[in-house]
Structure formats: structure tokens, C-alpha cells
XYZ file of C-alpha atoms in Angstrom:
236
model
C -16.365 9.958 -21.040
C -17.374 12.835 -19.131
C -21.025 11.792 -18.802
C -19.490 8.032 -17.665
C -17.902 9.693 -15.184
C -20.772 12.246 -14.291
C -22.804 8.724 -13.882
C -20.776 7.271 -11.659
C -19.639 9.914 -9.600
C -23.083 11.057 -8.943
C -22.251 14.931 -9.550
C -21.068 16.859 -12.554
C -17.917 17.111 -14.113
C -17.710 21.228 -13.083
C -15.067 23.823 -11.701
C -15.784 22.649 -7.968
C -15.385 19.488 -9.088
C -11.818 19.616 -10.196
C -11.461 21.753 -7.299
C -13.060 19.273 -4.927
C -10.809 16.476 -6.418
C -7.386 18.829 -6.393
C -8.219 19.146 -2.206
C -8.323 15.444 -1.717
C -5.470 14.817 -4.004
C -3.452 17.394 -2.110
C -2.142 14.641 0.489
C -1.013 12.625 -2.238
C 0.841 15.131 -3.821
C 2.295 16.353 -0.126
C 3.671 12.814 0.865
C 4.521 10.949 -2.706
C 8.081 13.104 -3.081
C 8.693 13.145 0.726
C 8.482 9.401 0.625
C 9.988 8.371 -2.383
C 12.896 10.739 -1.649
C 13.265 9.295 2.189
C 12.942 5.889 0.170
C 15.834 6.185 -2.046
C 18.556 7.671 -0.117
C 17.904 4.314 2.772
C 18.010 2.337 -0.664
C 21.297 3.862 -1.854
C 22.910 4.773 1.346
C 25.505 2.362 3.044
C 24.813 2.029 7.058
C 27.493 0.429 8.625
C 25.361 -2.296 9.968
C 22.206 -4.532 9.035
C 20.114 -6.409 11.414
C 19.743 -10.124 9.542
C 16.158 -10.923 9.612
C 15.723 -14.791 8.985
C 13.342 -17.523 10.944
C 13.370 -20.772 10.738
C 10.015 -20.893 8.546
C 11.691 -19.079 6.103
C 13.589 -22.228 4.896
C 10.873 -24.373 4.335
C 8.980 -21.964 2.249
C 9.800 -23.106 -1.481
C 10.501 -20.501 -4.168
C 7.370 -20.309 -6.456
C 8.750 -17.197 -9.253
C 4.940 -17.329 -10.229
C 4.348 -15.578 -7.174
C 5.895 -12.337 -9.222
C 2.568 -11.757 -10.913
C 1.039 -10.795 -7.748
C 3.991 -9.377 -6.351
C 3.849 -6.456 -9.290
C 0.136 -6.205 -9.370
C 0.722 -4.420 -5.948
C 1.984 -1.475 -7.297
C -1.766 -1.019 -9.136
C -3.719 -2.528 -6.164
C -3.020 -0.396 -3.924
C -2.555 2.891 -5.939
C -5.795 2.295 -8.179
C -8.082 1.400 -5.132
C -6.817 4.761 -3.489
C -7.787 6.764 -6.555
C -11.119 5.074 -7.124
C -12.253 6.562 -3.590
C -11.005 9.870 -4.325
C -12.300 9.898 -7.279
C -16.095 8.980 -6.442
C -15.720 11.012 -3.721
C -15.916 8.801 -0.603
C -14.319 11.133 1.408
C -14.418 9.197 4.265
C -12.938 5.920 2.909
C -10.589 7.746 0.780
C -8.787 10.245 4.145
C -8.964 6.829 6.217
C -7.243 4.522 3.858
C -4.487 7.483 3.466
C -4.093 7.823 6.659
C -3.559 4.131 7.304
C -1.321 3.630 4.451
C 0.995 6.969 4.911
C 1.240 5.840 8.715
C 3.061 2.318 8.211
C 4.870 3.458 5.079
C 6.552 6.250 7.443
C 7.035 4.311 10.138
C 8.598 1.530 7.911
C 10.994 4.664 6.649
C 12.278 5.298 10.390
C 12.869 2.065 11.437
C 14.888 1.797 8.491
C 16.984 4.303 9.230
C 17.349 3.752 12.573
C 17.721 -0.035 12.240
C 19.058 -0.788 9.087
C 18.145 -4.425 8.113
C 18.414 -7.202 5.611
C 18.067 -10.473 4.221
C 20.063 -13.475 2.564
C 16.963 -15.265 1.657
C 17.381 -14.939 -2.169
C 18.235 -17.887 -4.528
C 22.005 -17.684 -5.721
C 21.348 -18.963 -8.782
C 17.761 -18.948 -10.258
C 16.471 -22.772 -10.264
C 14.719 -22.329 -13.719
C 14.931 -19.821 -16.564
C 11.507 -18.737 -17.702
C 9.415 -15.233 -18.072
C 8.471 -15.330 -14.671
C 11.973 -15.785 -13.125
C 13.168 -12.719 -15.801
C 10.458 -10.706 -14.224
C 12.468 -11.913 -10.346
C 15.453 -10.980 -11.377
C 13.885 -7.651 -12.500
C 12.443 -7.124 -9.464
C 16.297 -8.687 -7.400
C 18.088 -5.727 -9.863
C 15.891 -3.218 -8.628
C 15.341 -3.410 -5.453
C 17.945 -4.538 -2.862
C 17.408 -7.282 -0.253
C 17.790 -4.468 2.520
C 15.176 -2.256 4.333
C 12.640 -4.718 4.184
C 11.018 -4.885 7.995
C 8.064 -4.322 8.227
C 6.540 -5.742 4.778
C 4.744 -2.265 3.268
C 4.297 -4.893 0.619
C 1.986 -6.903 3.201
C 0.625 -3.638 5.003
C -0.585 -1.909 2.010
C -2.253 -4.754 0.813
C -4.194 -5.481 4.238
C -5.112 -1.984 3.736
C -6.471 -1.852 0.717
C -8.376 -5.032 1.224
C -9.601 -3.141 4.538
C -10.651 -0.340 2.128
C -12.444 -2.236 -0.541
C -14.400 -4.395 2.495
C -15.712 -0.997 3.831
C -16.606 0.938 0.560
C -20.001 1.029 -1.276
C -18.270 1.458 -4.482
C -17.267 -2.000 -4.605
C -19.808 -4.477 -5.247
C -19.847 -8.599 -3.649
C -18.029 -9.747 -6.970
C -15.373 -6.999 -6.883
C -14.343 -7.414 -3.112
C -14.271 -10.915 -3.643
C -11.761 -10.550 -6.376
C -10.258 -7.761 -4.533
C -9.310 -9.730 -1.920
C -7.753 -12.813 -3.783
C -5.358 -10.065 -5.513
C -4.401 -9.234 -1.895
C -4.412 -12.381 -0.741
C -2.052 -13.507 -3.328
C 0.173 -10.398 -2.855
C 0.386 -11.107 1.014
C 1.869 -14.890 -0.365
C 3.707 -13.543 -3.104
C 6.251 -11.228 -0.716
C 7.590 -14.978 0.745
C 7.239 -16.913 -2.394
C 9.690 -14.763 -4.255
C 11.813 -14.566 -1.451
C 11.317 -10.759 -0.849
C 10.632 -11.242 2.562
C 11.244 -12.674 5.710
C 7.840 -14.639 7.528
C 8.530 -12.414 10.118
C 8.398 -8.897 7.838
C 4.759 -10.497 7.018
C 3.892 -11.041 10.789
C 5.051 -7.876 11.820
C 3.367 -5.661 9.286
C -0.071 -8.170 10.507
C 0.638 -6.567 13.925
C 1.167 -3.130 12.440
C -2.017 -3.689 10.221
C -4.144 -4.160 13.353
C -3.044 -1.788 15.299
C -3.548 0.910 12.643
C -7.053 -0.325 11.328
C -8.469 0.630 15.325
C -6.834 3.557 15.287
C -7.950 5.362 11.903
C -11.116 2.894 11.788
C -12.255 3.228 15.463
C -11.339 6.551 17.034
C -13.633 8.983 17.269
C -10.337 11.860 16.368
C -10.224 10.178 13.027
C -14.132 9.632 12.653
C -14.898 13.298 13.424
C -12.377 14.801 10.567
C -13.352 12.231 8.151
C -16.745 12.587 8.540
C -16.661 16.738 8.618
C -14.581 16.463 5.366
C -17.258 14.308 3.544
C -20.344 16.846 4.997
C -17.414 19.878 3.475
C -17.670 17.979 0.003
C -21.747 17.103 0.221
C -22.455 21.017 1.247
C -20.043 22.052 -1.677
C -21.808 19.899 -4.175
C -25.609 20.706 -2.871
């Protein structure tokens, strides 16, 4: 395993290594608790009012409970891609696609809790009983149909599809299929009736706005880049 890894890393599995790897890791470990904290008390708390987000497209979008498949696969999409960049050490990819992804998920944390908001676009009664509508209702029980604008869901995917487009460590094949998962993701968030149309338009907007500023400003370019020439002088 540790020569696999050696391989594919292009540098050995050593004390500056692990101590390379703890550094980059070190805004993971800094924002995870402060997020997931933030996350729950908006999910458990009781504002006394919620914005209703509905449009009109939102009706004529049927409910397709395959669309959970996707919809769970986002939890590995986006984590795994994160950790493959760290872990090979593209610095560069790995701080931008951080960045881009801690952004949106903190902004979608104040705007929840400054504008509380929800939904009523889940089915009453499930139309069929099957695996995939179990795996709904899992999905229904744990997370409530509040807090939902913009869709990190969408955002994180867009991304991560951003970050697999960019990086060398993917080849043709694998950005291909990484950007089907997305793809279906993005779909899945409507089919299952987790989101509004306009949570997925508004975390497009977000998405683009974000992608220019951590993929085309020369702030972000200069501390990316000096933290991948930090790693490369480390490891030479």
C-alpha cells in the first residue's frame, strides 16, 4: 500500500510527508466542526418565520425517487474529490476548491439565519413503496424541508466538477464520469423534491461568481501558487 501510494503521489511516504498532508488538512479540520455545529442549531432551532420558496416550474417537475441514488452519492463526490487533491498534493487545486466550497457553504449558513426559509414541495404521501422511496423518506426524516436556499447540494457539485475539469489527476474517462455523477446530483436535488428550481438557479449564480473569484484573481493565484512552490521546496 505504501509503495501504491508512493507511486502515485510521486514522493515518499516520510515524516514531511505526513507533515505536509497534516498542513493541508488543517482547513478541513478548522471549518468541519464550525460548520456542522452552525448547521445543526439552524436545523433544530425554531425562527419565528420562513420565507416559502416555490416557482411555478416547480410543479411540473415530476417526482422521480430514483433520483436518491445521486442525491446520496453527493456526500462522497464532493468529500472524496477534495481528499484526492490533498492527497496527491495538488496544492493548488486542492486550497482553490476549499476555498470555493467553504465560501458558499458559509454564506448558505448566514442567509439562513438571517432569512430563515422553506419549502412545501414534498409528496404527502409517497406515490410508490419501493427501496428507493425508503431511501426518500430516509433522507425527508433527516433532514427538514427548511434552510434550503441556496442549493449547497447544487454548489458543491458545480464545484467539484470545476475541480475535476482543472486537475491533472483525473484522466478524459474519469472527468467524463465525474461529471455525469454531478450532473445527475444537480437533477437529483429537484427530482426528489429537495429543492426549489430556484435554490438550483441561485446556487448557478453563486457558482459563477465564486469560480472568477478563487479561479481568476490574482489574490487567490498568488497564495495558491506560493503554497504549492512551499510543498515542491519541502519535498526537493
Amino acid at each position: 500500500m505504501k509503495k501504491l501510494y508512493e507511486k502515485w503521489a510521486g514522493r515518499p511516504f516520510d515524516r514531511d510527508t505526513v507533515s505536509d498532508l497534516l498542513k493541508l488538512a488543517t482547513p478541513i479540520f478548522v471549518y468541519a466542526p464550525i460548520y456542522l455545529i452552525w448547521f445543526i442549531w439552524i436545523e433544530h432551532h425554531r425562527f419565528s418565520h420562513y420565507a416559502i420558496i416555490h416557482t411555478q416550474l416547480d410543479d411540473l417537475i415530476p417526482f422521480v425517487e430514483a433520483f436518491i441514488v445521486p442525491y446520496y452519492m453527493w456526500f462522497l463526490y464532493v468529500s472524496v474529490t477534495l481528499l484526492i487533491l490533498m492527497f496527491s498534493f495538488e496544492v493548488e487545486d486542492y486550497y482553490k476548491n476549499f476555498f470555493f466550497l467553504a465560501t458558499g457553504m458559509t454564506i448558505f449558513l448566514i442567509i439562513s439565519t438571517l432569512f430563515p426559509n422553506m419549502h412545501h414541495l414534498r409528496p404527502v404521501v409517497m406515490p410508490r413503496d419501493n427501496l428507493f422511496t425508503h431511501l426518500v423518506l430516509g433522507i425527508y426524516k433527516a433532514d427538514t424541508p427548511a434552510n434550503l436556499w441556496p442549493s449547497i447540494h447544487v454548489y458543491n457539485s458545480i464545484g467539484t466538477m470545476i475541480a475535476i475539469q482543472r486537475s491533472r489527476r483525473f484522466n478524459k474517462t474519469a472527468k467524463v464520469i465525474g461529471h455525469i455523477i454531478g450532473a445527475s446530483i444537480i437533477l437529483s436535488t429537484v427530482f426528489v423534491k429537495q429543492h426549489s428550481v430556484y435554490d438550483v438557479i441561485t446556487a448557478f449564480i453563486m457558482a459563477t461568481i465564486f469560480y472568477y473569484v478563487f479561479y481568476h484573481t490574482s489574490l487567490v493565484e498568488s497564495f495558491c501558487r506560493k503554497r504549492q512552490e512551499q510543498v515542491a521546496y519541502r519535498y526537493n
